[in-house]
XYZ file of C-alpha atoms in Angstrom:
119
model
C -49.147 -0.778 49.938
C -48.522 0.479 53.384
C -48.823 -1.718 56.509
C -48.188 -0.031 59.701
C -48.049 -2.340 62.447
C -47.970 -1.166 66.083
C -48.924 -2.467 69.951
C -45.220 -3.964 70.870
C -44.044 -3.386 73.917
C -42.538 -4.934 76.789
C -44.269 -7.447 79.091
C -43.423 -9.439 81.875
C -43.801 -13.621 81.007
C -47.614 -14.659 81.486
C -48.949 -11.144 80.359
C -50.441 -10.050 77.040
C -49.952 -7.643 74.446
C -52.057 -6.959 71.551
C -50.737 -6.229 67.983
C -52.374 -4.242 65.419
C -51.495 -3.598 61.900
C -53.684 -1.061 59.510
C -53.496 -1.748 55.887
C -53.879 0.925 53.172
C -53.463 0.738 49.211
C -54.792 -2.743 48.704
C -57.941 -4.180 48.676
C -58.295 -5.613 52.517
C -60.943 -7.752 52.455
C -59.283 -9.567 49.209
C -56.124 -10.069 50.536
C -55.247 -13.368 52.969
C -52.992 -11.641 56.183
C -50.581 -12.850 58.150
C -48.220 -12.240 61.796
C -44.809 -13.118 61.672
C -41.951 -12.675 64.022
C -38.104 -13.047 63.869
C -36.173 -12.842 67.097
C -32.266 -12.269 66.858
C -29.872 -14.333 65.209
C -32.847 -16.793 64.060
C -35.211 -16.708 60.591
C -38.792 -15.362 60.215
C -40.973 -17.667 61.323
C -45.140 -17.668 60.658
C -46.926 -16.528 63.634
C -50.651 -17.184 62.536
C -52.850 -15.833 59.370
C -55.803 -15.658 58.295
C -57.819 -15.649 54.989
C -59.830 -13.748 53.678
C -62.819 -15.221 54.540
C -61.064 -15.591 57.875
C -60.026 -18.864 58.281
C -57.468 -18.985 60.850
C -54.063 -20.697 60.919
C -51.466 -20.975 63.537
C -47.766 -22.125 64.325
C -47.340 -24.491 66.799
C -46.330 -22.272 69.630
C -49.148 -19.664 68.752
C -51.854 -22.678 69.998
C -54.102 -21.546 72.099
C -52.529 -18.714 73.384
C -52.496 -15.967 70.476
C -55.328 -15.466 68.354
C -55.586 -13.283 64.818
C -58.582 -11.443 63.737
C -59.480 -9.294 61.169
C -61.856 -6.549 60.479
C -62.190 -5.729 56.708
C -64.308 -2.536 57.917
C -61.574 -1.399 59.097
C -58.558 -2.741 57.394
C -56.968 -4.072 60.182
C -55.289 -7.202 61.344
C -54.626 -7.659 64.755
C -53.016 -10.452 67.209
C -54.051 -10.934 70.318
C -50.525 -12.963 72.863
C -51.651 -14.272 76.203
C -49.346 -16.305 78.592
C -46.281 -14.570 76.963
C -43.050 -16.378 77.693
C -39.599 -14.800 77.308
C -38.969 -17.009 73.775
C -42.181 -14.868 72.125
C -39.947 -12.200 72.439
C -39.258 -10.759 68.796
C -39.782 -8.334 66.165
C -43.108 -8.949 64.889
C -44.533 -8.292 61.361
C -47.243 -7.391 59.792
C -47.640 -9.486 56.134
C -50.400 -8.851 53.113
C -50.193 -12.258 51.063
C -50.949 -11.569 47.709
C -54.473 -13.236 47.565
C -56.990 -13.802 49.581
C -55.448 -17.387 50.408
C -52.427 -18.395 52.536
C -50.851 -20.430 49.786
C -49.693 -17.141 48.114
C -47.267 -15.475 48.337
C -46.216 -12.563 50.700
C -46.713 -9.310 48.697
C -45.963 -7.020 51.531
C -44.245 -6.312 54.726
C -44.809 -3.926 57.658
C -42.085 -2.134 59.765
C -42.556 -4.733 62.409
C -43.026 -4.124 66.230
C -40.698 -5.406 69.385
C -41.843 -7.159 71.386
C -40.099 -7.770 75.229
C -41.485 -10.340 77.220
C -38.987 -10.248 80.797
C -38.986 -13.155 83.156
């Protein structure tokens, strides 16, 4: 399984970035995916995932300003952060779970991506 993640970058607070992650070696559209992010000194923490009949789920923070989305044709996961703030700043990962629900378990990780957000 290979999940290459990529779209960090850095951003001033109240801009957006949008991540991407492309997924190879499983079956996509089986497999529930997820965002997560861990900034320095603190744990990984769920950013939002998504099923795999793409039924979204988000952390608190992630509320209506990121969204996830999927597209199976393309084996891709991607999040879209608007109205960054300077605490979303992180390393973010990509995640395959390893069904097609978000009660599994996480079967795979990407690299991750850094993300800046400057005030």
């Amino acid at each position: 399984v290979q999940l290459q993640a990529s779209g960090g970058g850095v951003v001033q607070a109240g801009g957006s970035l949008r991540l991407s992650c492309a997924a190879s070696g499983i079956i996509f559209s089986r497999r529930a995916m997820g965002w997560y992010r861990q900034a320095p000194g603190k744990q990984r923490e769920l950013v939002a995932d998504i099923t795999s009949g793409s039924y979204e789920t988000y952390a608190d923070f992630a509320k209506g300003r990121f969204t996830i989305s999927r597209d199976n044709a393309k084996n891709t996961v991607s999040l879209q952060m608007n109205s960054l703030k300077p605490e979303d700043a992180a390393v973010y990962y990509c995640a395959a779970y390893t069904g097609g629900f978000t009660w599994y378990s996480v079967g795979s990780w990407g690299q991750g991506t850094l993300v800046t957000v400057s005030s």
